[in-house]
Amino acid sequence: CVCVCGLCFLYNRRSSFERLQFHFSGMKLHVDSAQPSVFSVRGGNATLQCKFWYEPEPSSPREARVKWSWVSAAGGHETDLVVAAGPRFRSFGDFRGRVQLRRDFPGDATLVLNKLQLNDTGRYRCAVVDGLEDQSTVVHLELQGVVFPYQHPRGRYHLSFLGAQQACEEQDSTLATFTQLFRSWKEGLNWCNAGWLADGTVQYPMTRPRESCGGARLPPGVRHYGRQHLYPNRYDVFCFSSLLQGKVYYLQSSRKMNLTEAQHACQDDRAEIAKVGQLYSAWKFAGLDRCDAGWLADGSVRYPITRPRKSCGPSEPGVRSFGFPPPQHKHGVYCYKLDT
């Protein structure tokens, strides 16, 4: 009996003979995906297509092993996701209970992922093993979302890499990948402060080059500081958020509030004070447009504009920030209520 990734398979002289027969028969195993790139959103589902077939077609059904593995968009080692053979199936790690093989027809090895999380992006490999034959194909999963720059409350360049990870997580987001930052740059993101990315590099996007941001003569692009020491170096961070499972709204109130009062006001409305990533997501996906500054959970004051107009800041859409005012100052508040 031979065990692979927790699944055991009977190995005897007959199976050995079948492997040799497969090898010398000229039969060829093929593995392919009709959709090498898939886009979805947080909380949604994703179908990663994979099918395999033989040429020439075998005279009797064959029992091949299917293994899906994954490399995070942030990089790192390839880890096993799913191993299956016939009716036997096993999933691993954070994907356990969220993945299944579709198996709609012979040779269908399509992977279905449910309840997608922000860190599920990356490269998925579908490998099929039959005897001495081993073929695979790759599918890339991306989430639709929004990248936003984030600073420590004390100001510019106060975050180590681990501090940057924590800051994004606290704002209902995750460290952005280079692919996500590059896509946001193509959509117009222009930011002069360098920030950490998920792979440990430090970069920043420039659509309008100027002297104080690397030089006015440089072409537009994503500026690259390279890979930095994760602990001693300090920068800002680029975070990534996706679709919300709830609603962000400006709380109507007859008065302005300090930070503590704002937190209690959201709780009294059966909600919680919104996080920065949630406000950006509501601006991006729900078109939230409000020319009223409001407290957020991190102690910052911001407001979202999708339709720029006079007296509401710059001429481009975006989330405006007043930074981190003293907590006793009076402002409105943005709340977040989870869908039930």
PDB file of N, CA and C in Angstrom, residues 59-146:
ATOM      1  N   SER A  59      -9.399   1.686 -23.646  1.00  0.00           N
ATOM      2  CA  SER A  59     -10.534   0.781 -23.842  1.00  0.00           C
ATOM      3  C   SER A  59     -11.332   0.576 -22.562  1.00  0.00           C
ATOM      4  N   SER A  60     -10.732   0.872 -21.412  1.00  0.00           N
ATOM      5  CA  SER A  60     -11.428   0.721 -20.136  1.00  0.00           C
ATOM      6  C   SER A  60     -11.113   1.929 -19.254  1.00  0.00           C
ATOM      7  N   PRO A  61     -11.989   2.268 -18.315  1.00  0.00           N
ATOM      8  CA  PRO A  61     -11.748   3.445 -17.460  1.00  0.00           C
ATOM      9  C   PRO A  61     -10.457   3.302 -16.647  1.00  0.00           C
ATOM     10  N   ARG A  62      -9.814   4.432 -16.428  1.00  0.00           N
ATOM     11  CA  ARG A  62      -8.574   4.449 -15.656  1.00  0.00           C
ATOM     12  C   ARG A  62      -8.797   5.299 -14.400  1.00  0.00           C
ATOM     13  N   GLU A  63      -8.120   4.936 -13.324  1.00  0.00           N
ATOM     14  CA  GLU A  63      -8.245   5.673 -12.076  1.00  0.00           C
ATOM     15  C   GLU A  63      -6.991   6.517 -11.869  1.00  0.00           C
ATOM     16  N   ALA A  64      -7.080   7.770 -12.244  1.00  0.00           N
ATOM     17  CA  ALA A  64      -5.960   8.691 -12.085  1.00  0.00           C
ATOM     18  C   ALA A  64      -6.088   9.437 -10.759  1.00  0.00           C
ATOM     19  N   ARG A  65      -4.952   9.871 -10.249  1.00  0.00           N
ATOM     20  CA  ARG A  65      -4.945  10.702  -9.047  1.00  0.00           C
ATOM     21  C   ARG A  65      -4.932  12.172  -9.455  1.00  0.00           C
ATOM     22  N   VAL A  66      -5.722  12.974  -8.768  1.00  0.00           N
ATOM     23  CA  VAL A  66      -5.793  14.420  -9.018  1.00  0.00           C
ATOM     24  C   VAL A  66      -5.278  15.151  -7.782  1.00  0.00           C
ATOM     25  N   LYS A  67      -4.386  16.106  -8.007  1.00  0.00           N
ATOM     26  CA  LYS A  67      -3.892  16.916  -6.892  1.00  0.00           C
ATOM     27  C   LYS A  67      -3.897  18.384  -7.299  1.00  0.00           C
ATOM     28  N   TRP A  68      -4.547  19.207  -6.481  1.00  0.00           N
ATOM     29  CA  TRP A  68      -4.493  20.655  -6.638  1.00  0.00           C
ATOM     30  C   TRP A  68      -3.551  21.221  -5.585  1.00  0.00           C
ATOM     31  N   SER A  69      -2.663  22.114  -6.007  1.00  0.00           N
ATOM     32  CA  SER A  69      -1.774  22.798  -5.078  1.00  0.00           C
ATOM     33  C   SER A  69      -1.842  24.297  -5.349  1.00  0.00           C
ATOM     34  N   TRP A  70      -1.249  25.076  -4.448  1.00  0.00           N
ATOM     35  CA  TRP A  70      -1.445  26.528  -4.482  1.00  0.00           C
ATOM     36  C   TRP A  70      -0.190  27.245  -4.033  1.00  0.00           C
ATOM     37  N   VAL A  71       0.130  28.343  -4.738  1.00  0.00           N
ATOM     38  CA  VAL A  71       1.180  29.267  -4.311  1.00  0.00           C
ATOM     39  C   VAL A  71       0.530  30.633  -4.145  1.00  0.00           C
ATOM     40  N   SER A  72       0.651  31.210  -2.973  1.00  0.00           N
ATOM     41  CA  SER A  72       0.044  32.503  -2.702  1.00  0.00           C
ATOM     42  C   SER A  72       0.573  33.565  -3.652  1.00  0.00           C
ATOM     43  N   ALA A  73      -0.254  34.557  -3.942  1.00  0.00           N
ATOM     44  CA  ALA A  73       0.181  35.675  -4.781  1.00  0.00           C
ATOM     45  C   ALA A  73       1.325  36.436  -4.140  1.00  0.00           C
ATOM     46  N   ALA A  74       1.492  36.290  -2.834  1.00  0.00           N
ATOM     47  CA  ALA A  74       2.602  36.930  -2.131  1.00  0.00           C
ATOM     48  C   ALA A  74       3.893  36.146  -2.279  1.00  0.00           C
ATOM     49  N   GLY A  75       3.831  34.949  -2.875  1.00  0.00           N
ATOM     50  CA  GLY A  75       5.013  34.104  -3.022  1.00  0.00           C
ATOM     51  C   GLY A  75       5.057  33.047  -1.936  1.00  0.00           C
ATOM     52  N   GLY A  76       6.156  32.323  -1.881  1.00  0.00           N
ATOM     53  CA  GLY A  76       6.315  31.265  -0.882  1.00  0.00           C
ATOM     54  C   GLY A  76       6.290  29.893  -1.516  1.00  0.00           C
ATOM     55  N   HIS A  77       6.144  28.867  -0.671  1.00  0.00           N
ATOM     56  CA  HIS A  77       6.179  27.485  -1.124  1.00  0.00           C
ATOM     57  C   HIS A  77       4.827  27.042  -1.674  1.00  0.00           C
ATOM     58  N   GLU A  78       4.877  26.084  -2.564  1.00  0.00           N
ATOM     59  CA  GLU A  78       3.660  25.478  -3.096  1.00  0.00           C
ATOM     60  C   GLU A  78       3.118  24.490  -2.071  1.00  0.00           C
ATOM     61  N   THR A  79       1.861  24.636  -1.705  1.00  0.00           N
ATOM     62  CA  THR A  79       1.251  23.773  -0.694  1.00  0.00           C
ATOM     63  C   THR A  79       0.080  23.010  -1.289  1.00  0.00           C
ATOM     64  N   ASP A  80      -0.110  21.788  -0.781  1.00  0.00           N
ATOM     65  CA  ASP A  80      -1.199  20.943  -1.269  1.00  0.00           C
ATOM     66  C   ASP A  80      -2.541  21.474  -0.798  1.00  0.00           C
ATOM     67  N   LEU A  81      -3.511  21.371  -1.684  1.00  0.00           N
ATOM     68  CA  LEU A  81      -4.855  21.879  -1.438  1.00  0.00           C
ATOM     69  C   LEU A  81      -5.856  20.732  -1.367  1.00  0.00           C
ATOM     70  N   VAL A  82      -5.781  19.879  -2.397  1.00  0.00           N
ATOM     71  CA  VAL A  82      -6.721  18.770  -2.560  1.00  0.00           C
ATOM     72  C   VAL A  82      -5.979  17.588  -3.161  1.00  0.00           C
ATOM     73  N   VAL A  83      -6.270  16.395  -2.654  1.00  0.00           N
ATOM     74  CA  VAL A  83      -5.810  15.155  -3.274  1.00  0.00           C
ATOM     75  C   VAL A  83      -7.013  14.238  -3.406  1.00  0.00           C
ATOM     76  N   ALA A  84      -7.199  13.653  -4.584  1.00  0.00           N
ATOM     77  CA  ALA A  84      -8.358  12.797  -4.825  1.00  0.00           C
ATOM     78  C   ALA A  84      -7.990  11.653  -5.747  1.00  0.00           C
ATOM     79  N   ALA A  85      -8.615  10.510  -5.510  1.00  0.00           N
ATOM     80  CA  ALA A  85      -8.474   9.353  -6.392  1.00  0.00           C
ATOM     81  C   ALA A  85      -9.775   8.577  -6.322  1.00  0.00           C
ATOM     82  N   GLY A  86     -10.478   8.482  -7.460  1.00  0.00           N
ATOM     83  CA  GLY A  86     -11.772   7.830  -7.446  1.00  0.00           C
ATOM     84  C   GLY A  86     -12.707   8.576  -6.504  1.00  0.00           C
ATOM     85  N   PRO A  87     -13.390   7.868  -5.615  1.00  0.00           N
ATOM     86  CA  PRO A  87     -14.305   8.544  -4.681  1.00  0.00           C
ATOM     87  C   PRO A  87     -13.596   9.148  -3.474  1.00  0.00           C
ATOM     88  N   ARG A  88     -12.310   8.864  -3.311  1.00  0.00           N
ATOM     89  CA  ARG A  88     -11.580   9.361  -2.148  1.00  0.00           C
ATOM     90  C   ARG A  88     -11.140  10.802  -2.382  1.00  0.00           C
ATOM     91  N   PHE A  89     -11.291  11.599  -1.333  1.00  0.00           N
ATOM     92  CA  PHE A  89     -11.052  13.040  -1.459  1.00  0.00           C
ATOM     93  C   PHE A  89     -10.576  13.580  -0.123  1.00  0.00           C
ATOM     94  N   ARG A  90      -9.582  14.462  -0.190  1.00  0.00           N
ATOM     95  CA  ARG A  90      -9.104  15.091   1.037  1.00  0.00           C
ATOM     96  C   ARG A  90      -8.645  16.514   0.741  1.00  0.00           C
ATOM     97  N   SER A  91      -9.039  17.464   1.594  1.00  0.00           N
ATOM     98  CA  SER A  91      -8.591  18.854   1.459  1.00  0.00           C
ATOM     99  C   SER A  91      -7.761  19.223   2.676  1.00  0.00           C
ATOM    100  N   PHE A  92      -6.987  20.332   2.556  1.00  0.00           N
ATOM    101  CA  PHE A  92      -5.992  20.649   3.566  1.00  0.00           C
ATOM    102  C   PHE A  92      -6.069  22.119   3.985  1.00  0.00           C
ATOM    103  N   GLY A  93      -5.547  22.390   5.189  1.00  0.00           N
ATOM    104  CA  GLY A  93      -5.285  23.749   5.651  1.00  0.00           C
ATOM    105  C   GLY A  93      -6.522  24.622   5.689  1.00  0.00           C
ATOM    106  N   ASP A  94      -6.313  25.907   5.348  1.00  0.00           N
ATOM    107  CA  ASP A  94      -7.399  26.884   5.389  1.00  0.00           C
ATOM    108  C   ASP A  94      -8.475  26.617   4.359  1.00  0.00           C
ATOM    109  N   PHE A  95      -8.185  25.733   3.395  1.00  0.00           N
ATOM    110  CA  PHE A  95      -9.163  25.442   2.343  1.00  0.00           C
ATOM    111  C   PHE A  95     -10.093  24.283   2.727  1.00  0.00           C
ATOM    112  N   ARG A  96      -9.801  23.621   3.829  1.00  0.00           N
ATOM    113  CA  ARG A  96     -10.617  22.475   4.232  1.00  0.00           C
ATOM    114  C   ARG A  96     -12.061  22.918   4.467  1.00  0.00           C
ATOM    115  N   GLY A  97     -12.981  22.200   3.837  1.00  0.00           N
ATOM    116  CA  GLY A  97     -14.390  22.530   3.963  1.00  0.00           C
ATOM    117  C   GLY A  97     -14.865  23.606   3.002  1.00  0.00           C
ATOM    118  N   ARG A  98     -13.929  24.222   2.253  1.00  0.00           N
ATOM    119  CA  ARG A  98     -14.319  25.287   1.318  1.00  0.00           C
ATOM    120  C   ARG A  98     -14.091  24.897  -0.141  1.00  0.00           C
ATOM    121  N   VAL A  99     -13.593  23.674  -0.376  1.00  0.00           N
ATOM    122  CA  VAL A  99     -13.264  23.266  -1.745  1.00  0.00           C
ATOM    123  C   VAL A  99     -13.891  21.911  -2.058  1.00  0.00           C
ATOM    124  N   GLN A 100     -14.163  21.706  -3.341  1.00  0.00           N
ATOM    125  CA  GLN A 100     -14.651  20.416  -3.802  1.00  0.00           C
ATOM    126  C   GLN A 100     -14.306  20.248  -5.273  1.00  0.00           C
ATOM    127  N   LEU A 101     -14.220  19.002  -5.711  1.00  0.00           N
ATOM    128  CA  LEU A 101     -14.032  18.709  -7.135  1.00  0.00           C
ATOM    129  C   LEU A 101     -15.400  18.552  -7.778  1.00  0.00           C
ATOM    130  N   ARG A 102     -15.554  19.151  -8.974  1.00  0.00           N
ATOM    131  CA  ARG A 102     -16.874  19.155  -9.612  1.00  0.00           C
ATOM    132  C   ARG A 102     -17.240  17.790 -10.166  1.00  0.00           C
ATOM    133  N   ARG A 103     -16.359  17.158 -10.951  1.00  0.00           N
ATOM    134  CA  ARG A 103     -16.552  15.804 -11.481  1.00  0.00           C
ATOM    135  C   ARG A 103     -17.858  15.642 -12.253  1.00  0.00           C
ATOM    136  N   ASP A 104     -18.151  16.563 -13.163  1.00  0.00           N
ATOM    137  CA  ASP A 104     -19.384  16.496 -13.952  1.00  0.00           C
ATOM    138  C   ASP A 104     -19.324  15.447 -15.057  1.00  0.00           C
ATOM    139  N   PHE A 105     -18.112  15.062 -15.453  1.00  0.00           N
ATOM    140  CA  PHE A 105     -17.952  14.091 -16.535  1.00  0.00           C
ATOM    141  C   PHE A 105     -16.599  13.406 -16.343  1.00  0.00           C
ATOM    142  N   PRO A 106     -16.376  12.265 -17.005  1.00  0.00           N
ATOM    143  CA  PRO A 106     -15.078  11.596 -16.874  1.00  0.00           C
ATOM    144  C   PRO A 106     -13.939  12.532 -17.303  1.00  0.00           C
ATOM    145  N   GLY A 107     -12.952  12.660 -16.455  1.00  0.00           N
ATOM    146  CA  GLY A 107     -11.841  13.548 -16.746  1.00  0.00           C
ATOM    147  C   GLY A 107     -12.024  14.960 -16.222  1.00  0.00           C
ATOM    148  N   ASP A 108     -13.150  15.252 -15.570  1.00  0.00           N
ATOM    149  CA  ASP A 108     -13.385  16.580 -15.013  1.00  0.00           C
ATOM    150  C   ASP A 108     -12.709  16.678 -13.644  1.00  0.00           C
ATOM    151  N   ALA A 109     -11.704  17.531 -13.535  1.00  0.00           N
ATOM    152  CA  ALA A 109     -10.992  17.742 -12.275  1.00  0.00           C
ATOM    153  C   ALA A 109     -11.140  19.188 -11.806  1.00  0.00           C
ATOM    154  N   THR A 110     -12.211  19.836 -12.236  1.00  0.00           N
ATOM    155  CA  THR A 110     -12.441  21.244 -11.908  1.00  0.00           C
ATOM    156  C   THR A 110     -12.583  21.442 -10.403  1.00  0.00           C
ATOM    157  N   LEU A 111     -11.912  22.477  -9.896  1.00  0.00           N
ATOM    158  CA  LEU A 111     -11.951  22.800  -8.474  1.00  0.00           C
ATOM    159  C   LEU A 111     -12.921  23.954  -8.235  1.00  0.00           C
ATOM    160  N   VAL A 112     -13.818  23.796  -7.263  1.00  0.00           N
ATOM    161  CA  VAL A 112     -14.763  24.838  -6.885  1.00  0.00           C
ATOM    162  C   VAL A 112     -14.394  25.327  -5.493  1.00  0.00           C
ATOM    163  N   LEU A 113     -14.106  26.627  -5.375  1.00  0.00           N
ATOM    164  CA  LEU A 113     -13.778  27.246  -4.096  1.00  0.00           C
ATOM    165  C   LEU A 113     -14.958  28.085  -3.632  1.00  0.00           C
ATOM    166  N   ASN A 114     -15.309  27.966  -2.366  1.00  0.00           N
ATOM    167  CA  ASN A 114     -16.418  28.709  -1.789  1.00  0.00           C
ATOM    168  C   ASN A 114     -15.919  29.682  -0.722  1.00  0.00           C
ATOM    169  N   LYS A 115     -16.732  30.707  -0.457  1.00  0.00           N
ATOM    170  CA  LYS A 115     -16.434  31.677   0.601  1.00  0.00           C
ATOM    171  C   LYS A 115     -15.007  32.205   0.489  1.00  0.00           C
ATOM    172  N   LEU A 116     -14.699  32.788  -0.646  1.00  0.00           N
ATOM    173  CA  LEU A 116     -13.341  33.248  -0.920  1.00  0.00           C
ATOM    174  C   LEU A 116     -12.886  34.284   0.098  1.00  0.00           C
ATOM    175  N   GLN A 117     -11.617  34.176   0.475  1.00  0.00           N
ATOM    176  CA  GLN A 117     -10.989  35.094   1.406  1.00  0.00           C
ATOM    177  C   GLN A 117      -9.971  35.957   0.667  1.00  0.00           C
ATOM    178  N   LEU A 118      -9.587  37.072   1.284  1.00  0.00           N
ATOM    179  CA  LEU A 118      -8.685  38.016   0.619  1.00  0.00           C
ATOM    180  C   LEU A 118      -7.357  37.376   0.229  1.00  0.00           C
ATOM    181  N   ASN A 119      -6.874  36.419   1.024  1.00  0.00           N
ATOM    182  CA  ASN A 119      -5.564  35.821   0.760  1.00  0.00           C
ATOM    183  C   ASN A 119      -5.631  34.583  -0.122  1.00  0.00           C
ATOM    184  N   ASP A 120      -6.781  34.303  -0.730  1.00  0.00           N
ATOM    185  CA  ASP A 120      -6.902  33.133  -1.608  1.00  0.00           C
ATOM    186  C   ASP A 120      -6.316  33.380  -2.992  1.00  0.00           C
ATOM    187  N   THR A 121      -5.907  34.599  -3.294  1.00  0.00           N
ATOM    188  CA  THR A 121      -5.353  34.880  -4.615  1.00  0.00           C
ATOM    189  C   THR A 121      -4.033  34.142  -4.799  1.00  0.00           C
ATOM    190  N   GLY A 122      -3.732  33.793  -6.044  1.00  0.00           N
ATOM    191  CA  GLY A 122      -2.469  33.126  -6.322  1.00  0.00           C
ATOM    192  C   GLY A 122      -2.558  32.184  -7.501  1.00  0.00           C
ATOM    193  N   ARG A 123      -1.559  31.295  -7.577  1.00  0.00           N
ATOM    194  CA  ARG A 123      -1.444  30.347  -8.686  1.00  0.00           C
ATOM    195  C   ARG A 123      -1.860  28.958  -8.207  1.00  0.00           C
ATOM    196  N   TYR A 124      -2.845  28.382  -8.877  1.00  0.00           N
ATOM    197  CA  TYR A 124      -3.360  27.057  -8.542  1.00  0.00           C
ATOM    198  C   TYR A 124      -2.919  26.071  -9.627  1.00  0.00           C
ATOM    199  N   ARG A 125      -2.350  24.957  -9.187  1.00  0.00           N
ATOM    200  CA  ARG A 125      -1.878  23.938 -10.132  1.00  0.00           C
ATOM    201  C   ARG A 125      -2.736  22.680 -10.029  1.00  0.00           C
ATOM    202  N   CYS A 126      -3.267  22.250 -11.168  1.00  0.00           N
ATOM    203  CA  CYS A 126      -4.019  21.004 -11.264  1.00  0.00           C
ATOM    204  C   CYS A 126      -3.104  19.942 -11.860  1.00  0.00           C
ATOM    205  N   ALA A 127      -2.745  18.935 -11.067  1.00  0.00           N
ATOM    206  CA  ALA A 127      -1.842  17.870 -11.523  1.00  0.00           C
ATOM    207  C   ALA A 127      -2.596  16.545 -11.549  1.00  0.00           C
ATOM    208  N   VAL A 128      -2.402  15.780 -12.615  1.00  0.00           N
ATOM    209  CA  VAL A 128      -3.024  14.472 -12.767  1.00  0.00           C
ATOM    210  C   VAL A 128      -1.912  13.432 -12.946  1.00  0.00           C
ATOM    211  N   VAL A 129      -1.985  12.379 -12.150  1.00  0.00           N
ATOM    212  CA  VAL A 129      -0.965  11.331 -12.172  1.00  0.00           C
ATOM    213  C   VAL A 129      -1.624  10.006 -12.518  1.00  0.00           C
ATOM    214  N   ASP A 130      -1.100   9.348 -13.538  1.00  0.00           N
ATOM    215  CA  ASP A 130      -1.558   8.008 -13.911  1.00  0.00           C
ATOM    216  C   ASP A 130      -0.318   7.179 -14.220  1.00  0.00           C
ATOM    217  N   GLY A 131       0.070   6.337 -13.270  1.00  0.00           N
ATOM    218  CA  GLY A 131       1.257   5.530 -13.460  1.00  0.00           C
ATOM    219  C   GLY A 131       2.499   6.391 -13.582  1.00  0.00           C
ATOM    220  N   LEU A 132       3.200   6.225 -14.707  1.00  0.00           N
ATOM    221  CA  LEU A 132       4.413   6.995 -14.946  1.00  0.00           C
ATOM    222  C   LEU A 132       4.124   8.351 -15.571  1.00  0.00           C
ATOM    223  N   GLU A 133       2.881   8.580 -15.910  1.00  0.00           N
ATOM    224  CA  GLU A 133       2.501   9.848 -16.536  1.00  0.00           C
ATOM    225  C   GLU A 133       2.098  10.862 -15.472  1.00  0.00           C
ATOM    226  N   ASP A 134       2.565  12.099 -15.635  1.00  0.00           N
ATOM    227  CA  ASP A 134       2.265  13.179 -14.686  1.00  0.00           C
ATOM    228  C   ASP A 134       2.203  14.480 -15.478  1.00  0.00           C
ATOM    229  N   GLN A 135       0.999  15.036 -15.623  1.00  0.00           N
ATOM    230  CA  GLN A 135       0.819  16.272 -16.365  1.00  0.00           C
ATOM    231  C   GLN A 135       0.050  17.279 -15.500  1.00  0.00           C
ATOM    232  N   SER A 136       0.233  18.563 -15.783  1.00  0.00           N
ATOM    233  CA  SER A 136      -0.429  19.577 -14.970  1.00  0.00           C
ATOM    234  C   SER A 136      -0.730  20.820 -15.796  1.00  0.00           C
ATOM    235  N   THR A 137      -1.592  21.660 -15.242  1.00  0.00           N
ATOM    236  CA  THR A 137      -1.900  22.960 -15.825  1.00  0.00           C
ATOM    237  C   THR A 137      -2.095  23.951 -14.687  1.00  0.00           C
ATOM    238  N   VAL A 138      -2.000  25.255 -14.991  1.00  0.00           N
ATOM    239  CA  VAL A 138      -2.029  26.285 -13.969  1.00  0.00           C
ATOM    240  C   VAL A 138      -3.191  27.238 -14.226  1.00  0.00           C
ATOM    241  N   VAL A 139      -3.873  27.631 -13.136  1.00  0.00           N
ATOM    242  CA  VAL A 139      -4.946  28.614 -13.190  1.00  0.00           C
ATOM    243  C   VAL A 139      -4.642  29.703 -12.159  1.00  0.00           C
ATOM    244  N   HIS A 140      -4.743  30.954 -12.566  1.00  0.00           N
ATOM    245  CA  HIS A 140      -4.495  32.081 -11.671  1.00  0.00           C
ATOM    246  C   HIS A 140      -5.823  32.636 -11.164  1.00  0.00           C
ATOM    247  N   LEU A 141      -5.910  32.846  -9.853  1.00  0.00           N
ATOM    248  CA  LEU A 141      -7.109  33.415  -9.244  1.00  0.00           C
ATOM    249  C   LEU A 141      -6.810  34.821  -8.740  1.00  0.00           C
ATOM    250  N   GLU A 142      -7.627  35.780  -9.168  1.00  0.00           N
ATOM    251  CA  GLU A 142      -7.522  37.165  -8.707  1.00  0.00           C
ATOM    252  C   GLU A 142      -8.871  37.603  -8.139  1.00  0.00           C
ATOM    253  N   LEU A 143      -8.824  38.473  -7.149  1.00  0.00           N
ATOM    254  CA  LEU A 143     -10.045  39.061  -6.614  1.00  0.00           C
ATOM    255  C   LEU A 143     -10.179  40.492  -7.109  1.00  0.00           C
ATOM    256  N   GLN A 144     -11.397  40.861  -7.455  1.00  0.00           N
ATOM    257  CA  GLN A 144     -11.671  42.254  -7.785  1.00  0.00           C
ATOM    258  C   GLN A 144     -11.737  43.040  -6.482  1.00  0.00           C
ATOM    259  N   GLY A 145     -11.091  44.191  -6.465  1.00  0.00           N
ATOM    260  CA  GLY A 145     -11.057  44.938  -5.219  1.00  0.00           C
ATOM    261  C   GLY A 145     -10.478  46.322  -5.397  1.00  0.00           C
ATOM    262  N   VAL A 146      -9.976  46.866  -4.314  1.00  0.00           N
ATOM    263  CA  VAL A 146      -9.445  48.216  -4.309  1.00  0.00           C
ATOM    264  C   VAL A 146      -8.171  48.237  -3.476  1.00  0.00           C
TER     265      VAL A 146
END
